[in-house]
């Protein structure tokens, strides 16, 4: 480890240069949610696959209802029922009508659908308000119907292929599959799809002082919040997250735990034990690790020109050269580091085109100027108001103030050459929402 101080951008560039998107796999639709499509999907069958009714009513010929009115209704003979999913369809001849339900195929001979509200519903009275159940019509689905209004050709008919036509492009490569896209795939009959899988991220927190939430705190102990926050952040970024509760400050134990986890990891994230204390176990456990086949690999520990989050480690480990990011143990430092370095790695593994959080500019509203150390890029927690375009710092500058983090929805970025940001000045913000 040298005394070089790296910039945030150099460190991120190095990390992303070493990470490749995961190999595509074929997944069932429910498992493909949130994944990125690696193929163009074309439509095998038109949607809808047949002309169908958009109303409950009667399938008729246009000539039979021309000039119909309440005073002089067209009287048609009802020859049967067409329900959604009907196979055998009755043929509608002159002077005939078939009762038809929404979504049911238009029967041969019929040219339009008249909604039930334009008829007497076969009851011989005034306008009907709804279809009667098939069993409750006076003679089942037979008898006569009086139609009170004319209909144009194709009225209330959804044409075959009006949604998508066979051969159309349904979804293009690079699409992220959300609920509507999953619905479209199902609608065109696709049961599986080729995607890049969601990366499996194992989050390990280290520290003998850490206790799992729900247990009793002893003297000098604190609850392990990092592994929960970072596993949640990994899931939020699109990954499948596995959380490994606190590993004690023992290099052998940590190395054994990491070895055990490699089997289910596309990415390992450790938190704690990376700075320069006597018990910085991550450094001790991983400094000597190298990837036999990868020149210059292993884990490189660095000092970054940033605050919080100065100590960082990064490299690859194990037989599959699994990327590993070692983040500082301070809760705020680890979360800021996750946003800047780990989230882009997860998004890169997924093959997403845009790996970074959106950025905006905001006018600083604060009681006094914000100070920032020279030569370091500082990230402060803030609350951004998109409507007014203003941003307000929340909490103090300490890297352990986790309560403030819960109130923040952005990070205020103060560049390396800025030592003071006055209220009313324009600052860059990274939006976390």
PDB file of C-alpha atoms in Angstrom, residues 300-425:
ATOM      1  CA  UNK A 300      -5.704  -3.034  -3.015  1.00  0.00           C
ATOM      2  CA  UNK A 301      -6.244  -0.759   0.009  1.00  0.00           C
ATOM      3  CA  UNK A 302      -6.239   2.940  -0.742  1.00  0.00           C
ATOM      4  CA  UNK A 303      -6.708   6.369   0.730  1.00  0.00           C
ATOM      5  CA  UNK A 304      -9.193   8.471  -1.214  1.00  0.00           C
ATOM      6  CA  UNK A 305      -9.440  12.251  -1.383  1.00  0.00           C
ATOM      7  CA  UNK A 306     -12.983  12.174  -0.018  1.00  0.00           C
ATOM      8  CA  UNK A 307     -14.894  12.736   3.173  1.00  0.00           C
ATOM      9  CA  UNK A 308     -16.433  10.631   4.592  1.00  0.00           C
ATOM     10  CA  UNK A 309     -14.975   7.355   3.307  1.00  0.00           C
ATOM     11  CA  UNK A 310     -11.241   7.984   2.984  1.00  0.00           C
ATOM     12  CA  UNK A 311     -10.107   4.326   3.462  1.00  0.00           C
ATOM     13  CA  UNK A 312     -11.312   1.984   0.676  1.00  0.00           C
ATOM     14  CA  UNK A 313     -10.326  -1.445  -0.557  1.00  0.00           C
ATOM     15  CA  UNK A 314     -11.041  -3.096  -3.861  1.00  0.00           C
ATOM     16  CA  UNK A 315      -9.967  -6.134  -5.863  1.00  0.00           C
ATOM     17  CA  UNK A 316     -10.938  -9.677  -6.736  1.00  0.00           C
ATOM     18  CA  UNK A 317     -10.765 -12.882  -4.766  1.00  0.00           C
ATOM     19  CA  UNK A 318     -11.146 -16.644  -5.150  1.00  0.00           C
ATOM     20  CA  UNK A 319     -11.119 -19.027  -8.122  1.00  0.00           C
ATOM     21  CA  UNK A 320     -13.765 -17.069 -10.057  1.00  0.00           C
ATOM     22  CA  UNK A 321     -12.099 -13.690  -9.474  1.00  0.00           C
ATOM     23  CA  UNK A 322     -15.148 -12.461  -7.582  1.00  0.00           C
ATOM     24  CA  UNK A 323     -14.987  -8.678  -7.174  1.00  0.00           C
ATOM     25  CA  UNK A 324     -14.696  -7.488  -3.568  1.00  0.00           C
ATOM     26  CA  UNK A 325     -15.185  -3.981  -2.233  1.00  0.00           C
ATOM     27  CA  UNK A 326     -14.006  -3.231   1.305  1.00  0.00           C
ATOM     28  CA  UNK A 327     -15.827  -0.221   2.746  1.00  0.00           C
ATOM     29  CA  UNK A 328     -15.135   1.709   5.945  1.00  0.00           C
ATOM     30  CA  UNK A 329     -17.023   0.780   9.109  1.00  0.00           C
ATOM     31  CA  UNK A 330     -18.601   4.132   9.963  1.00  0.00           C
ATOM     32  CA  UNK A 331     -22.290   3.787   9.110  1.00  0.00           C
ATOM     33  CA  UNK A 332     -22.456   6.994   7.097  1.00  0.00           C
ATOM     34  CA  UNK A 333     -19.068   6.411   5.430  1.00  0.00           C
ATOM     35  CA  UNK A 334     -20.111   2.917   4.429  1.00  0.00           C
ATOM     36  CA  UNK A 335     -23.445   4.078   3.008  1.00  0.00           C
ATOM     37  CA  UNK A 336     -21.877   6.965   1.055  1.00  0.00           C
ATOM     38  CA  UNK A 337     -19.201   4.564  -0.230  1.00  0.00           C
ATOM     39  CA  UNK A 338     -21.890   2.107  -1.262  1.00  0.00           C
ATOM     40  CA  UNK A 339     -23.716   4.777  -3.279  1.00  0.00           C
ATOM     41  CA  UNK A 340     -20.552   5.962  -5.004  1.00  0.00           C
ATOM     42  CA  UNK A 341     -18.822   2.636  -5.681  1.00  0.00           C
ATOM     43  CA  UNK A 342     -20.932  -0.455  -5.008  1.00  0.00           C
ATOM     44  CA  UNK A 343     -24.184   0.608  -6.640  1.00  0.00           C
ATOM     45  CA  UNK A 344     -22.464   1.313  -9.994  1.00  0.00           C
ATOM     46  CA  UNK A 345     -20.832  -2.147  -9.795  1.00  0.00           C
ATOM     47  CA  UNK A 346     -24.212  -3.839  -9.232  1.00  0.00           C
ATOM     48  CA  UNK A 347     -25.730  -1.915 -12.145  1.00  0.00           C
ATOM     49  CA  UNK A 348     -22.750  -2.808 -14.349  1.00  0.00           C
ATOM     50  CA  UNK A 349     -23.097  -6.516 -13.489  1.00  0.00           C
ATOM     51  CA  UNK A 350     -26.762  -6.248 -14.539  1.00  0.00           C
ATOM     52  CA  UNK A 351     -25.767  -4.739 -17.876  1.00  0.00           C
ATOM     53  CA  UNK A 352     -27.722  -1.539 -17.285  1.00  0.00           C
ATOM     54  CA  UNK A 353     -26.803   1.349 -19.563  1.00  0.00           C
ATOM     55  CA  UNK A 354     -26.974   3.942 -16.776  1.00  0.00           C
ATOM     56  CA  UNK A 355     -25.102   2.899 -13.641  1.00  0.00           C
ATOM     57  CA  UNK A 356     -25.120   6.187 -11.736  1.00  0.00           C
ATOM     58  CA  UNK A 357     -27.665   7.951  -9.561  1.00  0.00           C
ATOM     59  CA  UNK A 358     -29.188  11.020 -11.203  1.00  0.00           C
ATOM     60  CA  UNK A 359     -27.627  14.358 -10.302  1.00  0.00           C
ATOM     61  CA  UNK A 360     -29.148  17.810 -10.051  1.00  0.00           C
ATOM     62  CA  UNK A 361     -28.143  21.295  -9.036  1.00  0.00           C
ATOM     63  CA  UNK A 362     -29.709  23.016  -6.074  1.00  0.00           C
ATOM     64  CA  UNK A 363     -29.536  26.328  -4.268  1.00  0.00           C
ATOM     65  CA  UNK A 364     -28.073  25.839  -0.809  1.00  0.00           C
ATOM     66  CA  UNK A 365     -30.368  26.899   2.029  1.00  0.00           C
ATOM     67  CA  UNK A 366     -28.459  26.827   5.303  1.00  0.00           C
ATOM     68  CA  UNK A 367     -28.052  29.020   8.383  1.00  0.00           C
ATOM     69  CA  UNK A 368     -24.317  29.364   7.784  1.00  0.00           C
ATOM     70  CA  UNK A 369     -21.674  28.492   5.200  1.00  0.00           C
ATOM     71  CA  UNK A 370     -20.702  24.808   4.853  1.00  0.00           C
ATOM     72  CA  UNK A 371     -16.997  24.184   5.284  1.00  0.00           C
ATOM     73  CA  UNK A 372     -15.121  21.456   3.463  1.00  0.00           C
ATOM     74  CA  UNK A 373     -11.494  20.285   3.744  1.00  0.00           C
ATOM     75  CA  UNK A 374      -9.221  21.460   0.947  1.00  0.00           C
ATOM     76  CA  UNK A 375      -8.254  18.744  -1.537  1.00  0.00           C
ATOM     77  CA  UNK A 376     -11.097  16.425  -0.528  1.00  0.00           C
ATOM     78  CA  UNK A 377     -14.450  15.870  -2.191  1.00  0.00           C
ATOM     79  CA  UNK A 378     -17.003  16.113   0.586  1.00  0.00           C
ATOM     80  CA  UNK A 379     -20.411  14.432   0.570  1.00  0.00           C
ATOM     81  CA  UNK A 380     -22.956  15.853   3.012  1.00  0.00           C
ATOM     82  CA  UNK A 381     -26.415  14.524   3.665  1.00  0.00           C
ATOM     83  CA  UNK A 382     -29.164  16.775   2.368  1.00  0.00           C
ATOM     84  CA  UNK A 383     -32.883  17.159   1.702  1.00  0.00           C
ATOM     85  CA  UNK A 384     -33.622  18.244  -1.866  1.00  0.00           C
ATOM     86  CA  UNK A 385     -36.801  20.069  -2.868  1.00  0.00           C
ATOM     87  CA  UNK A 386     -37.276  19.583  -6.602  1.00  0.00           C
ATOM     88  CA  UNK A 387     -40.082  22.145  -6.821  1.00  0.00           C
ATOM     89  CA  UNK A 388     -38.089  25.056  -5.435  1.00  0.00           C
ATOM     90  CA  UNK A 389     -34.733  23.676  -6.577  1.00  0.00           C
ATOM     91  CA  UNK A 390     -33.268  24.093  -3.102  1.00  0.00           C
ATOM     92  CA  UNK A 391     -31.240  21.744  -0.932  1.00  0.00           C
ATOM     93  CA  UNK A 392     -30.861  21.848   2.850  1.00  0.00           C
ATOM     94  CA  UNK A 393     -28.172  20.007   4.832  1.00  0.00           C
ATOM     95  CA  UNK A 394     -29.470  17.559   7.457  1.00  0.00           C
ATOM     96  CA  UNK A 395     -27.506  16.605  10.594  1.00  0.00           C
ATOM     97  CA  UNK A 396     -23.883  17.475  11.235  1.00  0.00           C
ATOM     98  CA  UNK A 397     -20.760  16.486   9.385  1.00  0.00           C
ATOM     99  CA  UNK A 398     -19.841  13.477  11.562  1.00  0.00           C
ATOM    100  CA  UNK A 399     -19.568  10.178   9.713  1.00  0.00           C
ATOM    101  CA  UNK A 400     -21.285   8.291  12.546  1.00  0.00           C
ATOM    102  CA  UNK A 401     -24.525  10.311  12.540  1.00  0.00           C
ATOM    103  CA  UNK A 402     -26.871   7.666  11.168  1.00  0.00           C
ATOM    104  CA  UNK A 403     -30.052   9.424  12.353  1.00  0.00           C
ATOM    105  CA  UNK A 404     -29.439  12.244   9.879  1.00  0.00           C
ATOM    106  CA  UNK A 405     -28.991   9.747   7.067  1.00  0.00           C
ATOM    107  CA  UNK A 406     -32.563   8.550   7.558  1.00  0.00           C
ATOM    108  CA  UNK A 407     -33.794  12.119   6.927  1.00  0.00           C
ATOM    109  CA  UNK A 408     -31.665  12.622   3.800  1.00  0.00           C
ATOM    110  CA  UNK A 409     -32.750  12.032   0.205  1.00  0.00           C
ATOM    111  CA  UNK A 410     -29.611  13.316  -1.478  1.00  0.00           C
ATOM    112  CA  UNK A 411     -25.895  13.890  -1.035  1.00  0.00           C
ATOM    113  CA  UNK A 412     -24.552  17.427  -1.367  1.00  0.00           C
ATOM    114  CA  UNK A 413     -21.242  17.339  -3.255  1.00  0.00           C
ATOM    115  CA  UNK A 414     -18.559  19.897  -2.378  1.00  0.00           C
ATOM    116  CA  UNK A 415     -15.658  19.518  -4.852  1.00  0.00           C
ATOM    117  CA  UNK A 416     -11.983  19.237  -3.916  1.00  0.00           C
ATOM    118  CA  UNK A 417     -11.239  22.909  -4.582  1.00  0.00           C
ATOM    119  CA  UNK A 418     -14.169  24.239  -2.521  1.00  0.00           C
ATOM    120  CA  UNK A 419     -13.485  24.957   1.160  1.00  0.00           C
ATOM    121  CA  UNK A 420     -16.666  26.887   1.867  1.00  0.00           C
ATOM    122  CA  UNK A 421     -20.155  26.907   0.332  1.00  0.00           C
ATOM    123  CA  UNK A 422     -22.192  30.003   1.151  1.00  0.00           C
ATOM    124  CA  UNK A 423     -25.977  29.920   1.664  1.00  0.00           C
ATOM    125  CA  UNK A 424     -27.632  30.808  -1.657  1.00  0.00           C
ATOM    126  CA  UNK A 425     -24.792  29.341  -3.740  1.00  0.00           C
TER     127      UNK A 425
END
